[in-house]
CSV table of C-alpha atoms in Angstrom, one decimal:
chain,number,residue,atom,x,y,z
A,1,MET,CA,148.0,122.4,-118.7
A,2,SER,CA,148.5,119.3,-116.6
A,3,THR,CA,145.4,117.4,-115.5
A,4,VAL,CA,146.8,116.6,-112.2
A,5,SER,CA,144.8,118.4,-109.5
A,6,PHE,CA,146.6,121.4,-108.1
A,7,ASP,CA,145.9,120.4,-104.5
A,8,ASP,CA,147.4,117.0,-104.8
A,9,ARG,CA,151.0,117.3,-105.9
A,10,ASP,CA,154.4,116.6,-104.6
A,11,GLY,CA,156.6,119.6,-103.8
A,12,TRP,CA,156.8,122.7,-101.6
A,13,ILE,CA,154.9,126.0,-101.4
A,14,TRP,CA,156.3,129.1,-99.8
A,15,PHE,CA,153.6,130.2,-97.3
A,16,ASP,CA,154.0,133.2,-95.1
A,17,GLY,CA,157.8,132.9,-95.0
A,18,GLN,CA,158.0,129.1,-94.6
A,19,PHE,CA,158.1,126.2,-96.9
A,20,VAL,CA,155.0,124.0,-96.5
A,21,PRO,CA,154.5,120.5,-98.1
A,22,TRP,CA,152.4,121.2,-101.2
A,23,ARG,CA,149.3,119.3,-99.9
A,24,GLU,CA,149.3,121.1,-96.6
A,25,ALA,CA,149.2,124.7,-98.0
A,26,LYS,CA,145.6,125.4,-97.1
A,27,VAL,CA,143.4,128.3,-96.0
A,28,HIS,CA,140.1,128.5,-94.0
A,29,VAL,CA,136.8,128.4,-95.8
A,30,LEU,CA,136.0,131.8,-94.3
A,31,THR,CA,139.0,133.5,-95.8
A,32,HIS,CA,138.1,137.0,-96.9
A,33,GLY,CA,140.0,136.6,-100.1
A,34,LEU,CA,137.7,133.7,-101.1
A,35,HIS,CA,134.4,135.6,-100.3
A,36,TYR,CA,135.3,139.1,-101.4
A,37,ALA,CA,138.2,138.6,-103.9
A,38,SER,CA,140.5,140.6,-101.8
A,39,SER,CA,143.6,139.0,-103.3
A,40,VAL,CA,146.2,140.0,-105.9
A,41,PHE,CA,148.6,137.7,-107.8
A,42,GLU,CA,151.3,137.5,-110.4
A,43,GLY,CA,152.3,135.1,-113.2
A,44,GLU,CA,156.0,134.8,-113.9
A,45,ARG,CA,158.2,132.4,-115.8
A,46,MET,CA,161.7,131.0,-115.1
A,47,TYR,CA,163.8,130.2,-118.1
A,48,GLY,CA,167.1,128.4,-117.6
A,49,GLY,CA,167.2,129.3,-114.0
A,50,GLU,CA,166.3,133.0,-114.4
A,51,ILE,CA,162.9,134.5,-113.7
A,52,PHE,CA,162.1,136.9,-116.4
A,53,GLU,CA,161.5,140.5,-115.2
A,54,LEU,CA,161.2,139.2,-111.6
A,55,THR,CA,161.4,142.5,-109.8
A,56,ALA,CA,158.9,144.2,-112.2
A,57,HIS,CA,156.4,141.4,-111.4
A,58,THR,CA,157.0,141.7,-107.7
A,59,GLU,CA,156.6,145.5,-107.8
A,60,ARG,CA,153.3,145.1,-109.7
A,61,LEU,CA,152.2,142.7,-107.0
A,62,PHE,CA,152.9,145.3,-104.3
A,63,GLU,CA,151.1,148.0,-106.4
A,64,SER,CA,148.1,145.8,-106.9
A,65,ALA,CA,147.9,145.3,-103.1
A,66,ARG,CA,148.2,149.0,-102.5
A,67,ILE,CA,145.3,149.6,-104.9
A,68,LEU,CA,143.2,147.1,-103.0
A,69,ASP,CA,144.1,148.9,-99.8
A,70,PHE,CA,146.4,146.4,-98.1
A,71,GLU,CA,150.1,146.1,-97.5
A,72,ILE,CA,152.2,143.1,-98.1
A,73,PRO,CA,154.2,142.3,-95.0
A,74,TYR,CA,157.5,141.7,-96.8
A,75,THR,CA,159.8,143.7,-99.0
A,76,VAL,CA,160.1,143.5,-102.7
A,77,ALA,CA,163.6,142.0,-102.3
A,78,GLU,CA,162.2,139.3,-99.8
A,79,ILE,CA,159.5,138.2,-102.3
A,80,ASP,CA,162.0,138.2,-105.2
A,81,GLN,CA,164.3,135.9,-103.2
A,82,ALA,CA,161.3,133.7,-102.1
A,83,CYS,CA,160.4,133.2,-105.7
A,84,LYS,CA,163.9,132.0,-106.5
A,85,ASP,CA,164.1,129.9,-103.4
A,86,THR,CA,160.8,128.2,-104.2
A,87,CYS,CA,162.0,127.2,-107.6
A,88,ALA,CA,165.2,125.8,-106.2
A,89,LYS,CA,163.4,124.0,-103.4
A,90,ASN,CA,161.2,122.3,-106.0
A,91,GLY,CA,164.2,121.5,-108.3
A,92,LEU,CA,162.9,123.6,-111.2
A,93,THR,CA,164.9,125.7,-113.6
A,94,ASP,CA,162.1,126.2,-116.1
A,95,ALA,CA,158.8,127.0,-114.4
A,96,TYR,CA,155.7,129.1,-114.0
A,97,ILE,CA,155.7,131.1,-110.7
A,98,ARG,CA,152.5,132.2,-109.0
A,99,PRO,CA,152.9,134.6,-106.1
A,100,ILE,CA,149.6,135.5,-104.4
A,101,ALA,CA,148.6,137.8,-101.5
A,102,TRP,CA,145.2,137.8,-99.8
A,103,ARG,CA,143.2,138.9,-96.7
A,104,GLY,CA,142.7,136.2,-94.1
A,105,SER,CA,139.8,135.0,-92.0
A,106,GLU,CA,139.9,137.4,-89.1
A,107,MET,CA,137.0,139.3,-90.4
A,108,ILE,CA,134.2,138.2,-92.8
A,109,GLY,CA,132.4,141.2,-94.2
A,110,VAL,CA,132.9,144.1,-96.6
A,111,SER,CA,135.0,145.9,-94.0
A,112,ALA,CA,138.2,144.0,-93.4
A,113,GLN,CA,140.8,146.3,-91.9
A,114,ASN,CA,141.9,143.9,-89.3
A,115,THR,CA,142.5,140.8,-91.4
A,116,ARG,CA,146.0,139.4,-91.7
A,117,ILE,CA,147.7,139.6,-95.0
A,118,HIS,CA,149.0,136.3,-96.2
A,119,VAL,CA,151.5,135.6,-99.1
A,120,ALA,CA,152.2,132.3,-100.9
A,121,ILE,CA,154.3,131.3,-103.8
A,122,ALA,CA,153.8,128.1,-105.9
A,123,VAL,CA,155.8,127.0,-108.8
A,124,TRP,CA,155.3,124.3,-111.4
A,125,ASP,CA,156.2,123.1,-114.8
A,126,TRP,CA,153.9,124.7,-117.4
A,127,PRO,CA,155.4,124.5,-121.0
A,128,SER,CA,152.9,126.5,-122.9
A,129,TYR,CA,149.5,128.1,-122.4
A,130,PHE,CA,148.3,127.1,-125.9
A,131,LYS,CA,148.8,123.8,-127.7
A,132,PRO,CA,151.8,123.8,-130.2
A,133,GLU,CA,149.6,123.0,-133.2
A,134,GLU,CA,147.3,126.0,-132.3
A,135,ARG,CA,150.2,128.4,-132.0
A,136,ALA,CA,151.7,127.3,-135.4
A,137,LYS,CA,148.6,128.2,-137.4
A,138,GLY,CA,147.2,130.9,-135.1
A,139,ILE,CA,144.6,130.4,-132.3
A,140,ARG,CA,141.0,130.8,-133.0
A,141,MET,CA,139.1,133.4,-130.9
A,142,THR,CA,135.5,134.5,-130.7
A,143,TRP,CA,133.9,137.6,-129.1
A,144,ALA,CA,133.4,137.7,-125.4
A,145,LYS,CA,130.0,138.5,-123.9
A,146,TYR,CA,131.3,140.8,-121.2
A,147,LYS,CA,133.3,144.0,-121.6
A,148,ARG,CA,136.3,145.4,-119.7
A,149,PRO,CA,134.9,147.9,-117.2
A,150,SER,CA,135.6,151.6,-116.8
A,151,PRO,CA,138.4,152.7,-114.4
A,152,GLU,CA,135.6,154.6,-112.6
A,153,THR,CA,133.9,151.3,-111.7
A,154,GLU,CA,136.8,148.9,-110.8
A,155,PRO,CA,140.5,149.0,-110.0
A,156,VAL,CA,141.4,148.0,-113.6
A,157,HIS,CA,145.1,148.5,-113.3
A,158,ALA,CA,145.5,146.0,-110.4
A,159,LYS,CA,146.2,142.3,-111.1
A,160,ALA,CA,143.4,141.4,-108.8
A,161,ALA,CA,141.5,138.1,-108.6
A,162,GLY,CA,138.1,139.6,-109.0
A,163,LEU,CA,138.8,141.1,-112.3
A,164,TYR,CA,139.2,137.7,-113.8
A,165,MET,CA,135.7,136.5,-113.1
A,166,ILE,CA,134.4,137.7,-116.5
A,167,CYS,CA,137.5,136.2,-118.1
A,168,THR,CA,136.7,132.7,-116.9
A,169,VAL,CA,133.1,133.0,-118.0
A,170,SER,CA,134.1,134.2,-121.4
A,171,LYS,CA,136.8,131.6,-121.9
A,172,HIS,CA,134.4,128.8,-121.0
A,173,ALA,CA,131.9,130.0,-123.5
A,174,ALA,CA,134.5,130.2,-126.2
A,175,GLU,CA,135.9,126.7,-125.5
A,176,LYS,CA,132.3,125.4,-125.5
A,177,ASP,CA,131.9,126.7,-129.0
A,178,GLY,CA,135.2,125.2,-130.2
A,179,TYR,CA,137.4,128.3,-129.9
A,180,THR,CA,140.6,128.7,-128.0
A,181,ASP,CA,139.9,132.1,-126.3
A,182,ALA,CA,137.7,135.2,-126.5
A,183,MET,CA,138.4,138.8,-127.4
A,184,MET,CA,137.0,141.4,-125.0
A,185,LEU,CA,135.9,144.9,-125.9
A,186,ASP,CA,136.1,147.7,-123.4
A,187,TYR,CA,133.2,149.6,-121.9
A,188,ARG,CA,133.3,152.1,-124.9
A,189,GLY,CA,133.2,149.4,-127.5
A,190,TYR,CA,137.0,149.4,-128.5
A,191,ILE,CA,139.1,146.3,-128.7
A,192,ALA,CA,140.6,145.6,-125.2
A,193,GLU,CA,142.3,142.3,-124.7
A,194,SER,CA,141.7,138.5,-124.6
A,195,THR,CA,140.7,136.7,-121.4
A,196,GLY,CA,144.4,136.5,-120.3
A,197,SER,CA,146.7,138.4,-122.7
A,198,ASN,CA,147.2,141.6,-124.6
A,199,VAL,CA,146.6,141.9,-128.3
A,200,PHE,CA,148.5,143.4,-131.3
A,201,PHE,CA,147.6,143.8,-134.9
A,202,VAL,CA,149.7,144.4,-138.0
A,203,LYS,CA,149.0,146.4,-141.1
A,204,ASP,CA,151.6,147.6,-143.8
A,205,GLY,CA,154.5,146.7,-141.5
A,206,VAL,CA,153.1,148.8,-138.6
A,207,ILE,CA,151.9,147.4,-135.3
A,208,HIS,CA,148.8,148.6,-133.7
A,209,THR,CA,147.8,147.8,-130.1
A,210,PRO,CA,144.9,149.0,-127.9
A,211,LYS,CA,145.8,151.7,-125.5
A,212,ALA,CA,146.1,150.2,-122.0
A,213,ASP,CA,143.8,152.7,-120.2
A,214,CYS,CA,141.2,150.3,-118.8
A,215,PHE,CA,143.1,147.0,-118.6
A,216,LEU,CA,146.5,145.7,-117.4
A,217,ASN,CA,149.5,147.0,-119.2
A,218,GLY,CA,151.2,143.6,-119.3
A,219,ILE,CA,154.9,143.2,-118.7
A,220,THR,CA,155.2,141.0,-121.8
A,221,ARG,CA,153.3,143.6,-123.7
A,222,GLN,CA,155.8,146.3,-122.7
A,223,THR,CA,158.7,144.0,-123.5
A,224,VAL,CA,157.3,143.2,-127.0
A,225,ILE,CA,156.8,146.9,-127.7
A,226,LYS,CA,160.4,147.6,-126.8
A,227,LEU,CA,161.6,144.7,-128.9
A,228,ALA,CA,159.7,146.0,-132.0
A,229,ARG,CA,160.8,149.5,-131.6
A,230,SER,CA,164.5,148.5,-131.1
A,231,GLN,CA,164.1,147.0,-134.6
A,232,GLU,CA,162.7,150.3,-135.9
A,233,ILE,CA,159.2,148.7,-136.3
A,234,GLU,CA,156.6,151.4,-135.6
A,235,VAL,CA,154.2,150.7,-132.8
A,236,ILE,CA,151.0,152.7,-132.4
A,237,GLU,CA,149.1,152.5,-129.1
A,238,ARG,CA,145.5,153.7,-129.7
A,239,HIS,CA,141.8,152.9,-129.5
A,240,ILE,CA,140.9,150.4,-132.1
A,241,LYS,CA,137.3,149.8,-133.3
A,242,PRO,CA,136.2,146.2,-134.0
A,243,GLU,CA,135.4,146.9,-137.6
A,244,GLU,CA,139.1,147.9,-138.2
A,245,LEU,CA,140.1,144.3,-137.9
A,246,SER,CA,139.2,143.7,-141.5
A,247,GLY,CA,142.2,145.8,-142.5
A,248,PHE,CA,144.8,144.0,-140.5
A,249,THR,CA,146.8,141.1,-141.9
A,250,GLU,CA,148.5,139.7,-138.8
A,251,CYS,CA,147.5,139.4,-135.1
A,252,PHE,CA,149.2,138.1,-132.0
A,253,VAL,CA,148.6,138.0,-128.3
A,254,THR,CA,151.2,138.4,-125.5
A,255,GLY,CA,151.4,137.4,-121.8
A,256,THR,CA,153.6,135.6,-119.4
A,257,ALA,CA,151.6,132.4,-119.9
A,258,ALA,CA,150.8,133.0,-123.6
A,259,GLU,CA,154.3,134.4,-124.4
A,260,VAL,CA,153.9,135.6,-128.0
A,261,THR,CA,151.1,133.6,-129.8
A,262,PRO,CA,149.9,134.3,-133.3
A,263,VAL,CA,146.1,134.6,-133.9
A,264,GLY,CA,144.4,133.2,-136.9
A,265,GLN,CA,140.8,134.3,-136.2
A,266,ILE,CA,138.8,136.7,-134.1
A,267,GLY,CA,135.1,136.1,-134.8
A,268,GLU,CA,134.4,137.0,-138.4
A,269,TYR,CA,137.9,138.3,-139.1
A,270,SER,CA,140.9,136.2,-140.3
A,271,PHE,CA,144.6,136.7,-140.0
A,272,THR,CA,147.7,134.9,-141.2
A,273,PRO,CA,150.8,134.4,-139.0
A,274,GLY,CA,153.5,136.3,-140.8
A,275,LYS,CA,157.0,137.5,-140.8
A,276,LEU,CA,156.5,140.2,-138.2
A,277,SER,CA,154.5,138.3,-135.6
A,278,LEU,CA,156.5,135.1,-136.0
A,279,GLY,CA,159.7,137.1,-135.9
A,280,LEU,CA,158.7,138.8,-132.6
A,281,ALA,CA,157.7,135.4,-131.2
A,282,ASP,CA,161.2,134.1,-131.9
A,283,ASP,CA,162.9,137.2,-130.6
A,284,TYR,CA,160.9,137.1,-127.4
A,285,ALA,CA,161.8,133.4,-127.0
A,286,ARG,CA,165.5,134.2,-127.4
A,287,LEU,CA,165.3,137.3,-125.1
A,288,VAL,CA,163.8,135.4,-122.1
A,289,ARG,CA,166.4,132.7,-122.5
A,290,GLY,CA,169.3,135.1,-122.4
A,291,GLN,CA,170.1,134.6,-126.1
A,292,LEU,CA,169.2,138.1,-127.1
A,293,ALA,CA,170.2,141.4,-125.5
A,294,ALA,CA,167.4,143.4,-123.9
A,295,ALA,CA,166.1,146.3,-125.9
């Protein structure tokens, strides 16, 4: 990722229906979303002038807001168009898009029914979440300290800011120890996901992936499953125990930022990027660029 500070850039941010110079897109220090994590967001990518699965992302943004008990003051179509317009305003045809909605500063306390709901969209050039050399040989991951919580304790199916707190802590710890990322278990002890992407394993030509019952069912995850099944590759969604990793030969993670990235290590378990994971990575890259028909 670029080392240029995100508050000191040229360009424009769509902010509550208007374009604001990048450096002027600010919120008050007593914004409810800052203090109580009452904010939801999306991560999207534009390839060659087209935002991949734009409406699916926007619909998820609205659903996340609904789960957090607030209503976005625009329509799905308006936010879709705003995402496109923001890319055009900044002169980008290949970009990462970050829509975010949050509660404002009218109230500061747990109760916040009368806060104004704000929406902003920022876009920037972001080539890859992982370094090319890491992707080629498979990224190295360790185990995360924290577990994905039960659906009875947090709104686990919302893409909500607060749910990423343990991800940041876990990724920092992994990087401190020389790893690229960390693998998280769920509250029951099953494999869940990495700090920012879903995970897949391969054994005897069959793909196994954790059942998305306590973490986000990623749009890239859904896309890759459709791609695999369209090629008559069996995909099994199930609970996976950590000790099962010794029986898998390949592993890869998926996400808007990660795209499809091979994994070479998770803790004590090793994998080799192979035909299946590398093939799906190539197919996904062609799909999002319009070079492959949707499954």
